[in-house]
Amino acid sequence: MMRSRLDRYLIQELLKATLVSSLVAILVLLGLQALRLSDLVIRYGLEMRFIARMLLGLAVSFSPLVVPIAFLFAMLIVFSRMSVDREFVAMQAMGRSPKRLMAPCLAFGVFMTLLSFYLSFSLGPAGNRSFEKSIDEAFKTKVASVLRSGTFSEGFLNMV
C-alpha cells in the first residue's frame, strides 16, 4: 500500500509540474507570435476570430516541442524541491532506495514519450494545418474586400 501511495505522489507532482511548465512555455511562445499577428490585425484589419483560430493552431503545433522540454523541467523542479525539503532523507529513513523512486519516474517518462510521439505525428501537424487554413481563410476574405477590378493595388501583403 505504501509503495502505491509513493508512486501516486511522485506521478501527481510530475504531472502538475509538467502541465504548468507546458502552459508557461506555450504562453511565452504564443506571446512572441502574438506580436507578429498583431501586425496583421493593425495593418490589414483581420477579425479577432481569425486571430484566435491562428493562435489555437499555433498552440497545438507548438505542443510537440514544448511537452518534452516541460517534462525535463518538471523532473528538475520536483526532484530539486524534494531534495530541498529533505524528502529524500525521509524516504531513505523509511527504507526506500533511489532505485525505487526511479520506477514511477520511468513509467511517467514512457507515457510522456508516447504522448510526444502522438503529438509529433498527429496533433502537431493538424495544428499547423489549422493555422495555415486560418491564414488562408482570413486573407481570402480580406482580398475580396480590398481588391477592386480595374485598379492597380500594391498595398496588400506586399504583393502587386
PDB file of C-alpha atoms in Angstrom:
ATOM      1  CA  MET A   1       0.000   0.000   0.000  1.00  0.00           C
ATOM      2  CA  MET A   2       2.829   2.384   0.839  1.00  0.00           C
ATOM      3  CA  ARG A   3       4.521   1.795  -2.499  1.00  0.00           C
ATOM      4  CA  SER A   4       1.461   2.767  -4.483  1.00  0.00           C
ATOM      5  CA  ARG A   5       0.978   5.903  -2.377  1.00  0.00           C
ATOM      6  CA  LEU A   6       4.577   6.939  -3.042  1.00  0.00           C
ATOM      7  CA  ASP A   7       4.166   6.206  -6.748  1.00  0.00           C
ATOM      8  CA  ARG A   8       0.954   8.237  -6.911  1.00  0.00           C
ATOM      9  CA  TYR A   9       2.618  11.111  -5.084  1.00  0.00           C
ATOM     10  CA  LEU A  10       5.571  11.247  -7.487  1.00  0.00           C
ATOM     11  CA  ILE A  11       3.381  10.941 -10.565  1.00  0.00           C
ATOM     12  CA  GLN A  12       0.990  13.644  -9.310  1.00  0.00           C
ATOM     13  CA  GLU A  13       3.873  16.001  -8.640  1.00  0.00           C
ATOM     14  CA  LEU A  14       5.424  15.302 -12.041  1.00  0.00           C
ATOM     15  CA  LEU A  15       2.080  15.734 -13.793  1.00  0.00           C
ATOM     16  CA  LYS A  16       1.353  19.057 -12.092  1.00  0.00           C
ATOM     17  CA  ALA A  17       4.815  20.411 -12.813  1.00  0.00           C
ATOM     18  CA  THR A  18       4.682  19.205 -16.442  1.00  0.00           C
ATOM     19  CA  LEU A  19       1.294  20.835 -17.035  1.00  0.00           C
ATOM     20  CA  VAL A  20       2.375  24.137 -15.505  1.00  0.00           C
ATOM     21  CA  SER A  21       5.667  24.126 -17.420  1.00  0.00           C
ATOM     22  CA  SER A  22       3.839  23.330 -20.680  1.00  0.00           C
ATOM     23  CA  LEU A  23       1.323  26.096 -20.111  1.00  0.00           C
ATOM     24  CA  VAL A  24       4.002  28.665 -19.332  1.00  0.00           C
ATOM     25  CA  ALA A  25       6.101  27.671 -22.351  1.00  0.00           C
ATOM     26  CA  ILE A  26       3.129  27.769 -24.719  1.00  0.00           C
ATOM     27  CA  LEU A  27       2.042  31.153 -23.365  1.00  0.00           C
ATOM     28  CA  VAL A  28       5.552  32.547 -23.875  1.00  0.00           C
ATOM     29  CA  LEU A  29       5.720  31.193 -27.434  1.00  0.00           C
ATOM     30  CA  LEU A  30       2.233  32.470 -28.217  1.00  0.00           C
ATOM     31  CA  GLY A  31       3.121  35.851 -26.767  1.00  0.00           C
ATOM     32  CA  LEU A  32       6.024  36.105 -29.169  1.00  0.00           C
ATOM     33  CA  GLN A  33       3.824  35.071 -32.085  1.00  0.00           C
ATOM     34  CA  ALA A  34       1.055  37.439 -30.973  1.00  0.00           C
ATOM     35  CA  LEU A  35       3.397  40.328 -31.647  1.00  0.00           C
ATOM     36  CA  ARG A  36       3.721  39.176 -35.252  1.00  0.00           C
ATOM     37  CA  LEU A  37      -0.005  38.571 -35.581  1.00  0.00           C
ATOM     38  CA  SER A  38      -0.842  41.987 -34.116  1.00  0.00           C
ATOM     39  CA  ASP A  39       0.761  43.497 -37.187  1.00  0.00           C
ATOM     40  CA  LEU A  40      -1.816  41.664 -39.301  1.00  0.00           C
ATOM     41  CA  VAL A  41      -4.634  42.964 -37.135  1.00  0.00           C
ATOM     42  CA  ILE A  42      -3.404  46.547 -37.309  1.00  0.00           C
ATOM     43  CA  ARG A  43      -2.256  46.681 -40.913  1.00  0.00           C
ATOM     44  CA  TYR A  44      -4.907  44.546 -42.598  1.00  0.00           C
ATOM     45  CA  GLY A  45      -7.755  44.722 -40.104  1.00  0.00           C
ATOM     46  CA  LEU A  46      -8.177  40.970 -39.653  1.00  0.00           C
ATOM     47  CA  GLU A  47     -11.016  39.916 -37.405  1.00  0.00           C
ATOM     48  CA  MET A  48     -10.257  38.550 -33.961  1.00  0.00           C
ATOM     49  CA  ARG A  49     -11.935  35.215 -34.751  1.00  0.00           C
ATOM     50  CA  PHE A  50      -9.250  34.541 -37.366  1.00  0.00           C
ATOM     51  CA  ILE A  51      -6.511  35.590 -34.955  1.00  0.00           C
ATOM     52  CA  ALA A  52      -7.956  33.354 -32.213  1.00  0.00           C
ATOM     53  CA  ARG A  53      -8.030  30.381 -34.607  1.00  0.00           C
ATOM     54  CA  MET A  54      -4.464  31.123 -35.670  1.00  0.00           C
ATOM     55  CA  LEU A  55      -3.291  31.247 -32.051  1.00  0.00           C
ATOM     56  CA  LEU A  56      -5.079  27.991 -31.250  1.00  0.00           C
ATOM     57  CA  GLY A  57      -3.475  26.299 -34.255  1.00  0.00           C
ATOM     58  CA  LEU A  58      -0.077  27.639 -33.208  1.00  0.00           C
ATOM     59  CA  ALA A  59      -0.549  26.409 -29.632  1.00  0.00           C
ATOM     60  CA  VAL A  60      -1.334  22.919 -30.879  1.00  0.00           C
ATOM     61  CA  SER A  61       1.565  22.948 -33.339  1.00  0.00           C
ATOM     62  CA  PHE A  62       3.983  24.043 -30.581  1.00  0.00           C
ATOM     63  CA  SER A  63       2.984  21.153 -28.322  1.00  0.00           C
ATOM     64  CA  PRO A  64       5.412  18.557 -29.808  1.00  0.00           C
ATOM     65  CA  LEU A  65       8.288  20.883 -28.925  1.00  0.00           C
ATOM     66  CA  VAL A  66       7.000  22.028 -25.569  1.00  0.00           C
ATOM     67  CA  VAL A  67       5.935  18.768 -23.895  1.00  0.00           C
ATOM     68  CA  PRO A  68       9.334  17.002 -23.756  1.00  0.00           C
ATOM     69  CA  ILE A  69      11.044  20.157 -22.532  1.00  0.00           C
ATOM     70  CA  ALA A  70       8.319  20.687 -19.945  1.00  0.00           C
ATOM     71  CA  PHE A  71       8.800  17.116 -18.733  1.00  0.00           C
ATOM     72  CA  LEU A  72      12.515  17.744 -18.287  1.00  0.00           C
ATOM     73  CA  PHE A  73      11.802  20.903 -16.294  1.00  0.00           C
ATOM     74  CA  ALA A  74       9.200  19.034 -14.251  1.00  0.00           C
ATOM     75  CA  MET A  75      11.741  16.363 -13.307  1.00  0.00           C
ATOM     76  CA  LEU A  76      14.230  19.034 -12.289  1.00  0.00           C
ATOM     77  CA  ILE A  77      11.648  21.009 -10.314  1.00  0.00           C
ATOM     78  CA  VAL A  78      10.162  18.021  -8.480  1.00  0.00           C
ATOM     79  CA  PHE A  79      13.455  16.416  -7.518  1.00  0.00           C
ATOM     80  CA  SER A  80      15.117  19.674  -6.520  1.00  0.00           C
ATOM     81  CA  ARG A  81      12.108  20.532  -4.346  1.00  0.00           C
ATOM     82  CA  MET A  82      12.191  17.057  -2.803  1.00  0.00           C
ATOM     83  CA  SER A  83      15.894  17.489  -2.114  1.00  0.00           C
ATOM     84  CA  VAL A  84      15.453  20.924  -0.536  1.00  0.00           C
ATOM     85  CA  ASP A  85      12.528  19.713   1.603  1.00  0.00           C
ATOM     86  CA  ARG A  86      14.619  16.706   2.701  1.00  0.00           C
ATOM     87  CA  GLU A  87      12.003  14.271   1.412  1.00  0.00           C
ATOM     88  CA  PHE A  88      14.760  12.026   0.055  1.00  0.00           C
ATOM     89  CA  VAL A  89      16.257  11.740   3.535  1.00  0.00           C
ATOM     90  CA  ALA A  90      12.846  10.846   4.944  1.00  0.00           C
ATOM     91  CA  MET A  91      12.255   8.241   2.239  1.00  0.00           C
ATOM     92  CA  GLN A  92      15.673   6.696   2.789  1.00  0.00           C
ATOM     93  CA  ALA A  93      14.940   6.603   6.525  1.00  0.00           C
ATOM     94  CA  MET A  94      11.770   4.654   5.682  1.00  0.00           C
ATOM     95  CA  GLY A  95      13.855   2.167   3.710  1.00  0.00           C
ATOM     96  CA  ARG A  96      13.184   3.427   0.163  1.00  0.00           C
ATOM     97  CA  SER A  97      16.112   3.331  -2.197  1.00  0.00           C
ATOM     98  CA  PRO A  98      16.770   5.819  -5.027  1.00  0.00           C
ATOM     99  CA  LYS A  99      16.162   2.964  -7.481  1.00  0.00           C
ATOM    100  CA  ARG A 100      12.693   2.515  -6.011  1.00  0.00           C
ATOM    101  CA  LEU A 101      11.964   6.205  -6.614  1.00  0.00           C
ATOM    102  CA  MET A 102      13.043   5.817 -10.212  1.00  0.00           C
ATOM    103  CA  ALA A 103      10.251   3.354 -11.137  1.00  0.00           C
ATOM    104  CA  PRO A 104       7.313   5.820 -11.238  1.00  0.00           C
ATOM    105  CA  CYS A 105       9.525   8.375 -12.986  1.00  0.00           C
ATOM    106  CA  LEU A 106      10.406   5.881 -15.702  1.00  0.00           C
ATOM    107  CA  ALA A 107       6.740   4.922 -16.089  1.00  0.00           C
ATOM    108  CA  PHE A 108       5.774   8.580 -16.417  1.00  0.00           C
ATOM    109  CA  GLY A 109       8.673   9.071 -18.850  1.00  0.00           C
ATOM    110  CA  VAL A 110       7.395   6.240 -21.051  1.00  0.00           C
ATOM    111  CA  PHE A 111       3.942   7.830 -21.009  1.00  0.00           C
ATOM    112  CA  MET A 112       5.425  11.203 -21.951  1.00  0.00           C
ATOM    113  CA  THR A 113       7.409   9.571 -24.772  1.00  0.00           C
ATOM    114  CA  LEU A 114       4.251   8.029 -26.213  1.00  0.00           C
ATOM    115  CA  LEU A 115       2.439  11.348 -25.809  1.00  0.00           C
ATOM    116  CA  SER A 116       5.285  13.123 -27.603  1.00  0.00           C
ATOM    117  CA  PHE A 117       5.084  10.658 -30.485  1.00  0.00           C
ATOM    118  CA  TYR A 118       1.341  11.231 -30.761  1.00  0.00           C
ATOM    119  CA  LEU A 119       1.793  14.995 -30.651  1.00  0.00           C
ATOM    120  CA  SER A 120       4.614  14.915 -33.202  1.00  0.00           C
ATOM    121  CA  PHE A 121       2.924  12.691 -35.741  1.00  0.00           C
ATOM    122  CA  SER A 122      -0.737  13.541 -35.338  1.00  0.00           C
ATOM    123  CA  LEU A 123      -1.747  16.566 -33.303  1.00  0.00           C
ATOM    124  CA  GLY A 124       1.162  18.878 -34.167  1.00  0.00           C
ATOM    125  CA  PRO A 125       0.734  18.642 -37.946  1.00  0.00           C
ATOM    126  CA  ALA A 126      -3.041  19.057 -37.519  1.00  0.00           C
ATOM    127  CA  GLY A 127      -2.419  22.269 -35.564  1.00  0.00           C
ATOM    128  CA  ASN A 128      -0.081  23.517 -38.261  1.00  0.00           C
ATOM    129  CA  ARG A 129      -2.688  22.763 -40.946  1.00  0.00           C
ATOM    130  CA  SER A 130      -5.304  24.581 -38.864  1.00  0.00           C
ATOM    131  CA  PHE A 131      -3.010  27.601 -38.575  1.00  0.00           C
ATOM    132  CA  GLU A 132      -2.331  27.684 -42.315  1.00  0.00           C
ATOM    133  CA  LYS A 133      -6.029  27.194 -43.088  1.00  0.00           C
ATOM    134  CA  SER A 134      -6.930  30.105 -40.804  1.00  0.00           C
ATOM    135  CA  ILE A 135      -4.403  32.350 -42.549  1.00  0.00           C
ATOM    136  CA  ASP A 136      -5.738  31.304 -45.928  1.00  0.00           C
ATOM    137  CA  GLU A 137      -9.367  31.938 -44.948  1.00  0.00           C
ATOM    138  CA  ALA A 138      -8.525  35.291 -43.376  1.00  0.00           C
ATOM    139  CA  PHE A 139      -6.674  36.566 -46.404  1.00  0.00           C
ATOM    140  CA  LYS A 140      -9.237  35.223 -48.865  1.00  0.00           C
ATOM    141  CA  THR A 141     -11.952  37.252 -47.157  1.00  0.00           C
ATOM    142  CA  LYS A 142      -9.657  40.263 -46.897  1.00  0.00           C
ATOM    143  CA  VAL A 143      -8.520  40.074 -50.531  1.00  0.00           C
ATOM    144  CA  ALA A 144     -12.114  40.042 -51.719  1.00  0.00           C
ATOM    145  CA  SER A 145     -12.831  43.230 -49.774  1.00  0.00           C
ATOM    146  CA  VAL A 146      -9.602  45.113 -50.655  1.00  0.00           C
ATOM    147  CA  LEU A 147      -9.000  44.408 -54.332  1.00  0.00           C
ATOM    148  CA  ARG A 148     -11.158  46.148 -56.915  1.00  0.00           C
ATOM    149  CA  SER A 149     -11.373  45.210 -60.553  1.00  0.00           C
ATOM    150  CA  GLY A 150      -9.788  47.651 -62.967  1.00  0.00           C
ATOM    151  CA  THR A 151      -7.496  49.231 -60.357  1.00  0.00           C
ATOM    152  CA  PHE A 152      -3.812  48.759 -59.587  1.00  0.00           C
ATOM    153  CA  SER A 153      -3.193  47.639 -55.983  1.00  0.00           C
ATOM    154  CA  GLU A 154       0.177  47.106 -54.368  1.00  0.00           C
ATOM    155  CA  GLY A 155      -0.544  47.757 -50.696  1.00  0.00           C
ATOM    156  CA  PHE A 156      -1.840  44.323 -49.726  1.00  0.00           C
ATOM    157  CA  LEU A 157       0.589  41.744 -48.275  1.00  0.00           C
ATOM    158  CA  ASN A 158       3.470  43.278 -50.243  1.00  0.00           C
ATOM    159  CA  MET A 159       2.002  41.905 -53.446  1.00  0.00           C
ATOM    160  CA  VAL A 160       1.252  43.662 -56.722  1.00  0.00           C
TER     161      VAL A 160
END
